Amino acid sequence: MGTRNILITGGAGFIGSHVVRLFVEKFRDWHIYNLDSLTYAGNLENLKDIESEGNYTFLKADINDFSQIEKLFKKYNFQKIIHLAAESHVDRSIANPDAFVRTNILGTVNLLNAARGIWGSNVENNLFYHISTDEVYGTLGETGLFTETTPYAPNSPYSASKAGSDHFVRAFGETYNLPYIISNCSNNYGPNQFPEKLIPLFINNIIEKKPLPVYGDGKYTRDWLFVKDHALAIKLLLEKGQNKSTYNIGGFNEWQNIDLIQLLCKIMDAKLNREEGSSASLITCIKDRPGHDKRYAIDASKINKELGWSPTVTFEEGLEQTVEWYLSNQKWMKNVTSGEYENYYNKQYS
Ligand code: NAD
Ligand code: DAU
């Protein structure tokens, strides 16, 4: 039967920290290992409420360092792997594609090799679950939805690197019989998201009365999902997903950027007791993102029909909770924007 050790990579990041917390709470008879190299996006403060739980251990390691990864795999003999560690921001991938190739493709292949190394051919109880993105499918026109059979057509270095990693996971399944699941999810939002992504960046800028940089005409569409609903889908797929399958996960919740930004501005005016329209007056249209995908929208009917998953949090509730969280955690935001959060590991763990 093997150990009852689950490895989560990238657990100090935005989505990973919600997955780690959920797993530590729900899988009491499993030990949850969070492996993260703590890049600029990794913040252990995200997990301070659960860091002393008996079934949780943090491992500081880089997935790009195969010998370090191999040692940890041999030591802990992980039975299941949920792989979230990645470079995740499209704009950074445009500025520096190499880091995305390294971590997202080569780092993933390191994990696949290390998993093969400890599992051998007896893989009955094992799973390599790769967390991916809807961006691998490229862009939609005005209509239609991404399904699990939509051909891959990535347009940014980020999405090309995620597409590459998806292909390697699948290839290890076909070639070496490595058990795997891949899920491709739409845009997540919620507490603990690094303020380089649209929603937390704009919340922060509104608080600080800074310009809100809208790319192009703002008529780009994204399908938004509350991060805790993504974490619940991941838990369900780990427990009940079909080996060697892919699943799309989405919010059934499409918004044009400009409409979402107007809504956010309205909520922020009310929360900050500012005159109506004062946040919207910060909107500034700037040069477009190169290769900007026009529209993403997910058909999540497979995971819904097979496993009964659907989002539990409406966008109105989720956005309200997110805004509330950022307003009551301004210290978190200050630590992140000043860089102070990067000292948390040294204070707590060494
Ligand atoms: P994030 O940038 O907030 O977190 C990434 C985490 O990975 C960080 O903790 C970072 O320290 C860690 N990491 C990066 N490079 C590493 C390395 N070489 N070794 C070990 N750890 C490393 O990302 P996120 O938004 O939480 O996304 C998590 C995963 O989900 C990514 O794989 C991303 O592609 C995927 N995803 C994200 C979204 C979204 O909307 N944010 C949607 C779909 C899929
Ligand atoms: O679809 C899933 C993907 O969603 C994930 O795989 C990525 O990891 C995640 O970063 C996210 O990618 P996007 O590029 O869609 O997210 P971002 O928050 O960067 O941008 C959302 C939209 O807002 C996009 O159309 C670009 C626009 N935007 C973004 C920023 C940061 C702006 O107009 N201005 C901005 O300053």
PDB file of N, CA and C and ligand atoms in Angstrom, residues 87-91 132-135 158 162 185-188 193 196-202 212-216 218 220-224 257 261 286 289 292-294 296, ligand 2:
ATOM      1  N   GLU A  87       6.135  29.026 -12.754  1.00  0.00           N
ATOM      2  CA  GLU A  87       6.096  30.460 -13.019  1.00  0.00           C
ATOM      3  C   GLU A  87       4.717  30.693 -13.610  1.00  0.00           C
ATOM      4  N   SER A  88       3.952  31.643 -13.046  1.00  0.00           N
ATOM      5  CA  SER A  88       2.522  31.685 -13.384  1.00  0.00           C
ATOM      6  C   SER A  88       2.044  32.979 -14.045  1.00  0.00           C
ATOM      7  N   HIS A  89       2.926  33.976 -14.190  1.00  0.00           N
ATOM      8  CA  HIS A  89       2.401  35.269 -14.663  1.00  0.00           C
ATOM      9  C   HIS A  89       2.772  35.559 -16.120  1.00  0.00           C
ATOM     10  N   VAL A  90       1.742  35.751 -16.946  1.00  0.00           N
ATOM     11  CA  VAL A  90       1.926  35.923 -18.398  1.00  0.00           C
ATOM     12  C   VAL A  90       2.882  37.081 -18.723  1.00  0.00           C
ATOM     13  N   ASP A  91       2.711  38.234 -18.063  1.00  0.00           N
ATOM     14  CA  ASP A  91       3.562  39.391 -18.384  1.00  0.00           C
ATOM     15  C   ASP A  91       5.040  39.088 -18.103  1.00  0.00           C
ATOM     16  N   SER A 132      -2.968  22.495 -14.456  1.00  0.00           N
ATOM     17  CA  SER A 132      -2.652  23.322 -15.615  1.00  0.00           C
ATOM     18  C   SER A 132      -3.742  24.371 -15.866  1.00  0.00           C
ATOM     19  N   THR A 133      -3.640  24.969 -17.023  1.00  0.00           N
ATOM     20  CA  THR A 133      -4.408  26.184 -17.288  1.00  0.00           C
ATOM     21  C   THR A 133      -5.208  26.073 -18.592  1.00  0.00           C
ATOM     22  N   ASP A 134      -6.286  26.847 -18.680  1.00  0.00           N
ATOM     23  CA  ASP A 134      -7.055  26.898 -19.932  1.00  0.00           C
ATOM     24  C   ASP A 134      -6.294  27.644 -21.027  1.00  0.00           C
ATOM     25  N   GLU A 135      -5.208  28.358 -20.626  1.00  0.00           N
ATOM     26  CA  GLU A 135      -4.477  29.167 -21.630  1.00  0.00           C
ATOM     27  C   GLU A 135      -3.795  28.298 -22.678  1.00  0.00           C
ATOM     28  N   TYR A 158       4.262  31.778 -21.416  1.00  0.00           N
ATOM     29  CA  TYR A 158       3.705  31.060 -20.243  1.00  0.00           C
ATOM     30  C   TYR A 158       2.846  29.879 -20.696  1.00  0.00           C
ATOM     31  N   LYS A 162       3.279  25.791 -20.223  1.00  0.00           N
ATOM     32  CA  LYS A 162       2.301  24.917 -19.554  1.00  0.00           C
ATOM     33  C   LYS A 162       1.844  23.819 -20.529  1.00  0.00           C
ATOM     34  N   CYS A 185      -7.585  24.798 -15.754  1.00  0.00           N
ATOM     35  CA  CYS A 185      -8.544  25.676 -15.067  1.00  0.00           C
ATOM     36  C   CYS A 185      -8.481  27.108 -15.604  1.00  0.00           C
ATOM     37  N   SER A 186      -9.587  27.799 -15.424  1.00  0.00           N
ATOM     38  CA  SER A 186      -9.682  29.199 -15.833  1.00  0.00           C
ATOM     39  C   SER A 186      -9.103  30.117 -14.748  1.00  0.00           C
ATOM     40  N   ASN A 187      -9.297  31.431 -14.907  1.00  0.00           N
ATOM     41  CA  ASN A 187      -8.699  32.426 -13.988  1.00  0.00           C
ATOM     42  C   ASN A 187      -9.228  32.297 -12.570  1.00  0.00           C
ATOM     43  N   ASN A 188      -8.311  32.126 -11.624  1.00  0.00           N
ATOM     44  CA  ASN A 188      -8.683  32.068 -10.200  1.00  0.00           C
ATOM     45  C   ASN A 188      -8.570  33.450  -9.580  1.00  0.00           C
ATOM     46  N   GLN A 193      -3.691  36.168  -3.351  1.00  0.00           N
ATOM     47  CA  GLN A 193      -3.144  36.205  -4.720  1.00  0.00           C
ATOM     48  C   GLN A 193      -2.134  37.346  -4.822  1.00  0.00           C
ATOM     49  N   GLU A 196       0.239  41.105  -8.653  1.00  0.00           N
ATOM     50  CA  GLU A 196       0.660  41.376 -10.032  1.00  0.00           C
ATOM     51  C   GLU A 196      -0.494  40.987 -10.947  1.00  0.00           C
ATOM     52  N   LYS A 197      -1.406  40.136 -10.434  1.00  0.00           N
ATOM     53  CA  LYS A 197      -2.552  39.668 -11.205  1.00  0.00           C
ATOM     54  C   LYS A 197      -3.663  40.723 -11.117  1.00  0.00           C
ATOM     55  N   LEU A 198      -4.558  40.719 -12.110  1.00  0.00           N
ATOM     56  CA  LEU A 198      -5.507  41.823 -12.285  1.00  0.00           C
ATOM     57  C   LEU A 198      -6.249  42.239 -10.996  1.00  0.00           C
ATOM     58  N   ILE A 199      -6.955  41.310 -10.358  1.00  0.00           N
ATOM     59  CA  ILE A 199      -7.848  41.718  -9.260  1.00  0.00           C
ATOM     60  C   ILE A 199      -7.077  42.269  -8.050  1.00  0.00           C
ATOM     61  N   PRO A 200      -6.083  41.542  -7.504  1.00  0.00           N
ATOM     62  CA  PRO A 200      -5.377  42.117  -6.347  1.00  0.00           C
ATOM     63  C   PRO A 200      -4.557  43.371  -6.680  1.00  0.00           C
ATOM     64  N   LEU A 201      -4.027  43.441  -7.914  1.00  0.00           N
ATOM     65  CA  LEU A 201      -3.279  44.643  -8.312  1.00  0.00           C
ATOM     66  C   LEU A 201      -4.210  45.855  -8.280  1.00  0.00           C
ATOM     67  N   PHE A 202      -5.416  45.658  -8.834  1.00  0.00           N
ATOM     68  CA  PHE A 202      -6.341  46.793  -8.912  1.00  0.00           C
ATOM     69  C   PHE A 202      -6.878  47.155  -7.522  1.00  0.00           C
ATOM     70  N   LEU A 212      -5.123  52.653 -12.620  1.00  0.00           N
ATOM     71  CA  LEU A 212      -5.499  51.253 -12.888  1.00  0.00           C
ATOM     72  C   LEU A 212      -5.179  50.965 -14.352  1.00  0.00           C
ATOM     73  N   PRO A 213      -4.075  50.242 -14.613  1.00  0.00           N
ATOM     74  CA  PRO A 213      -3.607  50.077 -16.005  1.00  0.00           C
ATOM     75  C   PRO A 213      -4.399  49.017 -16.773  1.00  0.00           C
ATOM     76  N   VAL A 214      -5.343  49.447 -17.600  1.00  0.00           N
ATOM     77  CA  VAL A 214      -6.142  48.509 -18.412  1.00  0.00           C
ATOM     78  C   VAL A 214      -5.421  48.306 -19.740  1.00  0.00           C
ATOM     79  N   TYR A 215      -5.148  47.036 -20.075  1.00  0.00           N
ATOM     80  CA  TYR A 215      -4.449  46.754 -21.331  1.00  0.00           C
ATOM     81  C   TYR A 215      -5.406  46.923 -22.517  1.00  0.00           C
ATOM     82  N   GLY A 216      -4.973  47.684 -23.515  1.00  0.00           N
ATOM     83  CA  GLY A 216      -5.777  47.870 -24.734  1.00  0.00           C
ATOM     84  C   GLY A 216      -7.107  48.520 -24.409  1.00  0.00           C
ATOM     85  N   GLY A 218      -9.613  46.941 -23.046  1.00  0.00           N
ATOM     86  CA  GLY A 218     -10.258  46.274 -21.900  1.00  0.00           C
ATOM     87  C   GLY A 218     -11.330  45.278 -22.311  1.00  0.00           C
ATOM     88  N   TYR A 220     -11.389  42.267 -23.251  1.00  0.00           N
ATOM     89  CA  TYR A 220     -10.873  40.899 -23.219  1.00  0.00           C
ATOM     90  C   TYR A 220     -11.671  40.148 -22.172  1.00  0.00           C
ATOM     91  N   THR A 221     -11.984  38.893 -22.475  1.00  0.00           N
ATOM     92  CA  THR A 221     -12.891  38.153 -21.589  1.00  0.00           C
ATOM     93  C   THR A 221     -12.168  37.020 -20.871  1.00  0.00           C
ATOM     94  N   ARG A 222     -12.434  36.916 -19.573  1.00  0.00           N
ATOM     95  CA  ARG A 222     -11.889  35.831 -18.760  1.00  0.00           C
ATOM     96  C   ARG A 222     -13.039  35.173 -17.998  1.00  0.00           C
ATOM     97  N   ASP A 223     -12.849  33.904 -17.627  1.00  0.00           N
ATOM     98  CA  ASP A 223     -13.868  33.127 -16.914  1.00  0.00           C
ATOM     99  C   ASP A 223     -13.340  32.949 -15.478  1.00  0.00           C
ATOM    100  N   TRP A 224     -13.976  33.610 -14.516  1.00  0.00           N
ATOM    101  CA  TRP A 224     -13.402  33.703 -13.159  1.00  0.00           C
ATOM    102  C   TRP A 224     -13.957  32.661 -12.209  1.00  0.00           C
ATOM    103  N   ASN A 257     -12.931  42.368 -19.141  1.00  0.00           N
ATOM    104  CA  ASN A 257     -12.110  43.042 -18.118  1.00  0.00           C
ATOM    105  C   ASN A 257     -12.721  44.364 -17.677  1.00  0.00           C
ATOM    106  N   ILE A 261     -13.751  45.437 -13.952  1.00  0.00           N
ATOM    107  CA  ILE A 261     -13.034  46.537 -13.288  1.00  0.00           C
ATOM    108  C   ILE A 261     -14.042  47.587 -12.798  1.00  0.00           C
ATOM    109  N   ILE A 286      -3.800  51.509 -21.285  1.00  0.00           N
ATOM    110  CA  ILE A 286      -2.387  51.561 -21.696  1.00  0.00           C
ATOM    111  C   ILE A 286      -2.163  50.593 -22.854  1.00  0.00           C
ATOM    112  N   ARG A 289      -1.147  44.101 -24.022  1.00  0.00           N
ATOM    113  CA  ARG A 289      -0.204  42.983 -23.826  1.00  0.00           C
ATOM    114  C   ARG A 289       0.025  42.313 -25.185  1.00  0.00           C
ATOM    115  N   HIS A 292      -2.085  39.064 -26.675  1.00  0.00           N
ATOM    116  CA  HIS A 292      -3.162  39.026 -25.670  1.00  0.00           C
ATOM    117  C   HIS A 292      -4.341  38.169 -26.156  1.00  0.00           C
ATOM    118  N   ASP A 293      -4.655  37.110 -25.429  1.00  0.00           N
ATOM    119  CA  ASP A 293      -5.782  36.251 -25.820  1.00  0.00           C
ATOM    120  C   ASP A 293      -7.100  36.976 -25.592  1.00  0.00           C
ATOM    121  N   LYS A 294      -7.948  36.960 -26.618  1.00  0.00           N
ATOM    122  CA  LYS A 294      -9.195  37.734 -26.585  1.00  0.00           C
ATOM    123  C   LYS A 294     -10.191  37.176 -25.562  1.00  0.00           C
ATOM    124  N   TYR A 296     -11.318  33.669 -22.993  1.00  0.00           N
ATOM    125  CA  TYR A 296     -11.271  32.296 -22.457  1.00  0.00           C
ATOM    126  C   TYR A 296     -12.642  31.983 -21.873  1.00  0.00           C
TER     127      TYR A 296
HETATM  128  O1  DAU B   2      -6.681  31.492 -17.423  1.00  0.00           O
HETATM  129  C1  DAU B   2      -5.860  31.002 -16.407  1.00  0.00           C
HETATM  130  C2  DAU B   2      -4.671  31.914 -16.218  1.00  0.00           C
HETATM  131  O2  DAU B   2      -5.157  33.106 -15.602  1.00  0.00           O
HETATM  132  C3  DAU B   2      -3.563  31.290 -15.372  1.00  0.00           C
HETATM  133  O3  DAU B   2      -3.053  30.173 -16.030  1.00  0.00           O
HETATM  134  C4  DAU B   2      -2.446  32.296 -15.090  1.00  0.00           C
HETATM  135  O4  DAU B   2      -1.497  31.734 -14.211  1.00  0.00           O
HETATM  136  C5  DAU B   2      -3.057  33.529 -14.454  1.00  0.00           C
HETATM  137  O5  DAU B   2      -2.056  34.516 -14.260  1.00  0.00           O
HETATM  138  C6  DAU B   2      -4.197  34.090 -15.310  1.00  0.00           C
HETATM  139  O6  DAU B   2      -3.676  34.659 -16.548  1.00  0.00           O
HETATM  140  P1  DAU B   2      -4.241  36.037 -17.157  1.00  0.00           P
HETATM  141  O7  DAU B   2      -3.222  36.597 -18.047  1.00  0.00           O
HETATM  142  O8  DAU B   2      -5.619  35.853 -17.696  1.00  0.00           O
HETATM  143  O9  DAU B   2      -4.371  36.881 -15.759  1.00  0.00           O
HETATM  144  P2  DAU B   2      -3.978  38.395 -15.405  1.00  0.00           P
HETATM  145  O10 DAU B   2      -4.507  38.645 -14.025  1.00  0.00           O
HETATM  146  O11 DAU B   2      -2.552  38.692 -15.674  1.00  0.00           O
HETATM  147  O12 DAU B   2      -4.856  39.240 -16.442  1.00  0.00           O
HETATM  148  C7  DAU B   2      -6.265  39.105 -16.510  1.00  0.00           C
HETATM  149  C8  DAU B   2      -6.758  40.003 -17.635  1.00  0.00           C
HETATM  150  O13 DAU B   2      -6.564  41.375 -17.260  1.00  0.00           O
HETATM  151  C9  DAU B   2      -5.991  39.831 -18.932  1.00  0.00           C
HETATM  152  O14 DAU B   2      -6.888  40.026 -20.023  1.00  0.00           O
HETATM  153  C10 DAU B   2      -4.965  40.956 -18.927  1.00  0.00           C
HETATM  154  C11 DAU B   2      -5.688  42.058 -18.165  1.00  0.00           C
HETATM  155  N1  DAU B   2      -4.826  42.939 -17.357  1.00  0.00           N
HETATM  156  C12 DAU B   2      -3.984  42.374 -16.464  1.00  0.00           C
HETATM  157  C13 DAU B   2      -3.156  43.155 -15.666  1.00  0.00           C
HETATM  158  C14 DAU B   2      -2.206  42.526 -14.675  1.00  0.00           C
HETATM  159  C15 DAU B   2      -4.917  44.326 -17.503  1.00  0.00           C
HETATM  160  O15 DAU B   2      -5.718  44.848 -18.304  1.00  0.00           O
HETATM  161  N2  DAU B   2      -4.107  45.095 -16.709  1.00  0.00           N
HETATM  162  C16 DAU B   2      -3.220  44.583 -15.806  1.00  0.00           C
HETATM  163  O16 DAU B   2      -2.485  45.339 -15.133  1.00  0.00           O
END
